[in-house]
Each structure stands twice: as structure tokens, then as C-alpha cells.
Short mmCIF file of C-alpha atoms in Angstrom, two decimals:
data_model
loop_
_atom_site.label_atom_id
_atom_site.label_comp_id
_atom_site.label_asym_id
_atom_site.label_seq_id
_atom_site.Cartn_x
_atom_site.Cartn_y
_atom_site.Cartn_z
CA UNK A 1 -52.28 -133.97 -104.26
CA UNK A 2 -52.09 -137.75 -104.28
CA UNK A 3 -49.95 -139.45 -106.90
CA UNK A 4 -51.08 -142.42 -108.94
CA UNK A 5 -50.97 -145.63 -106.95
CA UNK A 6 -49.17 -148.56 -108.56
CA UNK A 7 -52.47 -150.42 -108.66
CA UNK A 8 -54.18 -147.59 -110.58
CA UNK A 9 -51.26 -147.34 -113.00
CA UNK A 10 -51.35 -151.07 -113.69
CA UNK A 11 -55.12 -150.95 -114.20
CA UNK A 12 -54.76 -148.07 -116.65
CA UNK A 13 -52.13 -149.98 -118.61
CA UNK A 14 -54.36 -153.05 -118.62
CA UNK A 15 -57.18 -150.97 -120.09
CA UNK A 16 -54.90 -149.91 -122.94
CA UNK A 17 -54.27 -153.57 -123.78
CA UNK A 18 -57.88 -153.66 -124.95
CA UNK A 19 -56.87 -151.22 -127.68
CA UNK A 20 -54.43 -153.71 -129.19
CA UNK A 21 -56.69 -156.73 -128.62
CA UNK A 22 -60.29 -155.91 -129.66
CA UNK A 23 -62.98 -158.35 -128.62
CA UNK A 24 -66.67 -158.78 -129.23
CA UNK A 25 -69.29 -160.38 -127.08
CA UNK A 26 -70.58 -163.83 -127.96
CA UNK A 27 -74.15 -164.97 -127.50
CA UNK A 28 -73.33 -166.13 -123.99
CA UNK A 29 -71.71 -162.83 -123.09
CA UNK A 30 -68.17 -164.21 -123.17
CA UNK A 31 -65.42 -162.25 -124.92
CA UNK A 32 -64.71 -163.76 -128.34
CA UNK A 33 -61.69 -162.85 -130.45
CA UNK A 34 -62.46 -161.63 -133.92
CA UNK A 35 -61.85 -164.70 -136.08
CA UNK A 36 -61.11 -165.38 -139.71
CA UNK A 37 -63.33 -168.43 -140.29
CA UNK A 38 -64.89 -168.56 -143.78
CA UNK A 39 -68.47 -167.31 -144.09
CA UNK A 40 -70.87 -169.28 -146.27
CA UNK A 41 -72.31 -167.36 -149.20
CA UNK A 42 -75.84 -167.74 -147.86
CA UNK A 43 -74.83 -165.91 -144.68
CA UNK A 44 -72.77 -163.15 -146.26
CA UNK A 45 -75.66 -160.77 -146.95
CA UNK A 46 -77.10 -161.08 -143.44
CA UNK A 47 -73.63 -160.70 -141.93
CA UNK A 48 -73.07 -157.52 -143.93
CA UNK A 49 -76.47 -156.19 -142.84
CA UNK A 50 -75.71 -156.83 -139.19
CA UNK A 51 -72.28 -155.23 -139.55
CA UNK A 52 -73.78 -152.17 -141.23
CA UNK A 53 -76.48 -151.86 -138.57
CA UNK A 54 -73.88 -152.09 -135.81
CA UNK A 55 -71.70 -149.52 -137.56
CA UNK A 56 -74.61 -147.06 -137.51
CA UNK A 57 -75.11 -147.44 -133.75
CA UNK A 58 -71.43 -147.39 -132.72
CA UNK A 59 -70.40 -144.00 -131.37
CA UNK A 60 -67.31 -142.35 -129.95
CA UNK A 61 -67.27 -139.97 -127.02
CA UNK A 62 -64.64 -138.00 -125.13
CA UNK A 63 -64.09 -138.72 -121.46
CA UNK A 64 -62.06 -136.65 -119.01
CA UNK A 65 -61.14 -137.93 -115.58
CA UNK A 66 -60.85 -134.62 -113.73
CA UNK A 67 -58.15 -133.49 -111.25
CA UNK A 68 -60.23 -134.36 -108.18
CA UNK A 69 -60.68 -137.99 -109.26
CA UNK A 70 -57.03 -138.28 -110.31
CA UNK A 71 -55.97 -136.98 -106.88
CA UNK A 72 -58.17 -139.62 -105.22
CA UNK A 73 -56.42 -142.40 -107.13
CA UNK A 74 -59.67 -143.30 -108.90
CA UNK A 75 -58.29 -143.61 -112.44
CA UNK A 76 -58.20 -147.39 -112.47
CA UNK A 77 -61.67 -147.77 -110.99
CA UNK A 78 -63.19 -145.34 -113.48
CA UNK A 79 -61.51 -146.97 -116.50
CA UNK A 80 -62.71 -150.36 -115.28
CA UNK A 81 -66.25 -148.98 -115.06
CA UNK A 82 -66.08 -148.01 -118.74
CA UNK A 83 -64.70 -151.39 -119.81
CA UNK A 84 -67.15 -153.38 -117.69
CA UNK A 85 -70.00 -151.48 -119.39
CA UNK A 86 -68.78 -152.64 -122.81
CA UNK A 87 -67.02 -149.44 -123.88
CA UNK A 88 -63.63 -149.75 -125.55
CA UNK A 89 -60.85 -147.26 -124.88
CA UNK A 90 -59.35 -146.41 -128.28
CA UNK A 91 -57.17 -143.48 -127.18
CA UNK A 92 -55.94 -142.25 -123.82
CA UNK A 93 -53.32 -139.97 -122.28
CA UNK A 94 -52.45 -138.20 -119.05
CA UNK A 95 -52.02 -134.44 -119.46
CA UNK A 96 -51.92 -131.29 -117.34
CA UNK A 97 -54.04 -128.57 -118.93
CA UNK A 98 -52.64 -125.06 -118.94
CA UNK A 99 -54.93 -122.03 -118.67
CA UNK A 100 -55.19 -121.50 -122.43
CA UNK A 101 -56.04 -125.17 -122.98
CA UNK A 102 -58.76 -125.16 -120.33
CA UNK A 103 -60.22 -121.86 -121.54
CA UNK A 104 -60.30 -123.16 -125.10
CA UNK A 105 -62.00 -126.41 -124.20
CA UNK A 106 -64.65 -124.71 -122.04
CA UNK A 107 -65.04 -121.65 -124.30
CA UNK A 108 -68.76 -122.38 -124.63
CA UNK A 109 -69.07 -121.42 -120.94
CA UNK A 110 -66.93 -118.28 -121.05
CA UNK A 111 -69.83 -115.95 -120.26
CA UNK A 112 -71.03 -118.05 -117.33
CA UNK A 113 -70.24 -116.89 -113.77
CA UNK A 114 -68.51 -120.18 -112.90
CA UNK A 115 -66.08 -120.04 -115.85
CA UNK A 116 -63.06 -118.67 -113.93
CA UNK A 117 -63.44 -121.20 -111.13
CA UNK A 118 -63.89 -124.02 -113.65
CA UNK A 119 -60.67 -123.11 -115.45
CA UNK A 120 -58.80 -122.88 -112.13
CA UNK A 121 -60.08 -126.32 -111.12
CA UNK A 122 -59.29 -128.01 -114.45
CA UNK A 123 -55.72 -126.66 -114.34
CA UNK A 124 -55.15 -127.62 -110.69
CA UNK A 125 -53.73 -131.05 -111.50
CA UNK A 126 -53.38 -133.72 -114.19
CA UNK A 127 -56.36 -135.18 -116.03
CA UNK A 128 -56.85 -138.35 -118.07
CA UNK A 129 -58.45 -137.77 -121.46
CA UNK A 130 -59.71 -140.74 -123.44
CA UNK A 131 -61.88 -141.70 -126.38
CA UNK A 132 -64.51 -144.33 -125.66
CA UNK A 133 -66.16 -146.36 -128.40
CA UNK A 134 -69.21 -148.60 -128.34
CA UNK A 135 -72.86 -148.92 -129.26
CA UNK A 136 -74.67 -145.86 -127.89
CA UNK A 137 -71.41 -144.77 -126.26
CA UNK A 138 -72.48 -141.17 -125.62
CA UNK A 139 -75.65 -142.00 -123.69
CA UNK A 140 -74.03 -144.98 -121.98
CA UNK A 141 -71.12 -142.87 -120.73
CA UNK A 142 -73.46 -140.18 -119.42
CA UNK A 143 -75.48 -142.84 -117.61
CA UNK A 144 -72.30 -144.21 -116.04
CA UNK A 145 -71.23 -140.69 -114.96
CA UNK A 146 -74.49 -139.72 -113.26
CA UNK A 147 -75.98 -136.27 -112.69
CA UNK A 148 -73.71 -133.24 -113.11
CA UNK A 149 -74.14 -132.34 -109.45
CA UNK A 150 -72.43 -135.17 -107.60
CA UNK A 151 -74.73 -134.71 -104.61
CA UNK A 152 -77.70 -135.54 -106.86
CA UNK A 153 -76.05 -138.42 -108.74
CA UNK A 154 -77.60 -141.86 -108.44
CA UNK A 155 -75.80 -144.28 -106.13
CA UNK A 156 -73.22 -146.37 -107.94
CA UNK A 157 -72.52 -143.82 -110.68
CA UNK A 158 -69.03 -142.43 -111.10
CA UNK A 159 -69.94 -139.00 -109.76
CA UNK A 160 -71.73 -140.44 -106.74
CA UNK A 161 -68.67 -142.56 -105.98
CA UNK A 162 -65.89 -140.05 -106.62
CA UNK A 163 -67.40 -136.57 -107.00
CA UNK A 164 -68.02 -133.93 -104.34
CA UNK A 165 -70.32 -131.31 -105.83
CA UNK A 166 -71.35 -129.73 -109.13
CA UNK A 167 -67.81 -128.51 -109.97
CA UNK A 168 -65.64 -131.26 -108.47
CA UNK A 169 -67.64 -133.98 -110.13
CA UNK A 170 -64.87 -136.41 -111.15
CA UNK A 171 -65.55 -136.78 -114.88
CA UNK A 172 -66.61 -135.07 -118.08
CA UNK A 173 -68.36 -136.70 -121.05
CA UNK A 174 -69.52 -135.38 -124.41
CA UNK A 175 -73.24 -134.57 -124.54
CA UNK A 176 -73.91 -135.36 -128.21
CA UNK A 177 -72.36 -136.60 -131.49
CA UNK A 178 -71.38 -133.14 -132.77
CA UNK A 179 -69.87 -132.16 -129.42
CA UNK A 180 -68.00 -135.47 -129.22
CA UNK A 181 -66.45 -134.93 -132.64
CA UNK A 182 -65.21 -131.45 -131.65
CA UNK A 183 -63.97 -132.51 -128.22
CA UNK A 184 -62.12 -135.58 -129.49
CA UNK A 185 -60.40 -133.42 -132.10
CA UNK A 186 -59.40 -130.94 -129.38
CA UNK A 187 -57.21 -133.50 -127.64
CA UNK A 188 -56.36 -136.19 -130.20
CA UNK A 189 -55.13 -136.35 -133.78
CA UNK A 190 -55.95 -139.26 -136.09
CA UNK A 191 -52.66 -141.08 -135.45
CA UNK A 192 -53.41 -141.27 -131.71
CA UNK A 193 -56.72 -143.09 -132.13
CA UNK A 194 -56.24 -146.85 -132.24
CA UNK A 195 -59.18 -147.56 -134.52
CA UNK A 196 -60.23 -146.62 -138.06
CA UNK A 197 -60.48 -142.84 -138.44
CA UNK A 198 -62.07 -141.13 -141.44
CA UNK A 199 -61.71 -137.60 -140.12
CA UNK A 200 -61.93 -135.74 -136.84
#
């Protein structure tokens, strides 16, 4: 199994810098630091409305870069794909799942015929788990990943680029808000998420 390349490691560290230095996009698309300029009273209500509307559309989703993609040295490229799409990484760690951990995470599939092979694959090497945040993050991440079967994934998607088939498909992403909440809580506690957390 291939180890992380120095380039991939540096790229992963660079992605984490985004956690400590949040940015927003200006009207021209350029990153703009959150500022502290005074807001005129006449604009306060509209600013609050926009902030509230954005808050309602911002989501969090769990991402897993699977053992096959880690072995290919694709960590940096995949993290860059997330960031380039406007998703912010607010938590991330490299772990090696044991059998109990993999069985617990994929318990919903325990009656399926592929369950044993899935557990064996997910414990075959290290994975990178992360929490992605952004407007429509769940759907956006699934669009970036591509179809579950890598051979059917649209060109340019993560699975088309780094996956092999329906099992060795490079990445996992939550499929809905309720699932995301459960999956994030499976790997991260509140102190590990570098953003406001009400509850997991």
C-alpha cells in the first residue's frame, strides 16, 4: 500500500488552514475575509435576513476518503476538489478503522450480501474522515463524488478519477441531513469540530 506523498500531506495541511481562516466569497468571486466594519442601521435588518437565509441553507456532511484512494495518494486532490467547490473542511483526521468500527458504521447494511466484503475493504488501510460545511453541502458533495459504481460515474467526478468499481469507489458521503448528523457524531465529538456546534 502506498504511503502519503509529501505533496499530498502538505495539501491536506493546507486544507486545514481554511478551518482557522474562514472566508466568504465576494460579489466578484474573490475570497474576502470576514470584516468588522460598522453596518448602518438601515442595512441591519436586510443583513440579518440574508444571514438567517444563509444559515438555513448551510449544511454539514461527512466525507470518507476510502483506503483505495488513500493508497493511490489521492488525498490532496480530493480535498482540493471539496475546497474548490466552495465546501469548507471544519474537521478532519486520518484513522484506521478496526472491524468493530467498520461494522458499526455500516450496520445499516449488515443483512446485505456485500457486508462482509465491505467491512474487509474499509479495514484494509487508513481512511480520512472529514466534516464538510457549505450551502447545500450534502447534494454538492454527492455531485462531486459521482455515481456509486465508479464505472458509471460521470467523467471528472471523484469516483471516475480515483475509483475502480462499486466497492472500491474512493469516497463516501452522507445521503441526507439525518444521516449526516448520525455519521458525523460517529467519528467526531463537538470539541473536534472547528465551527459552532449546538449538538451532534
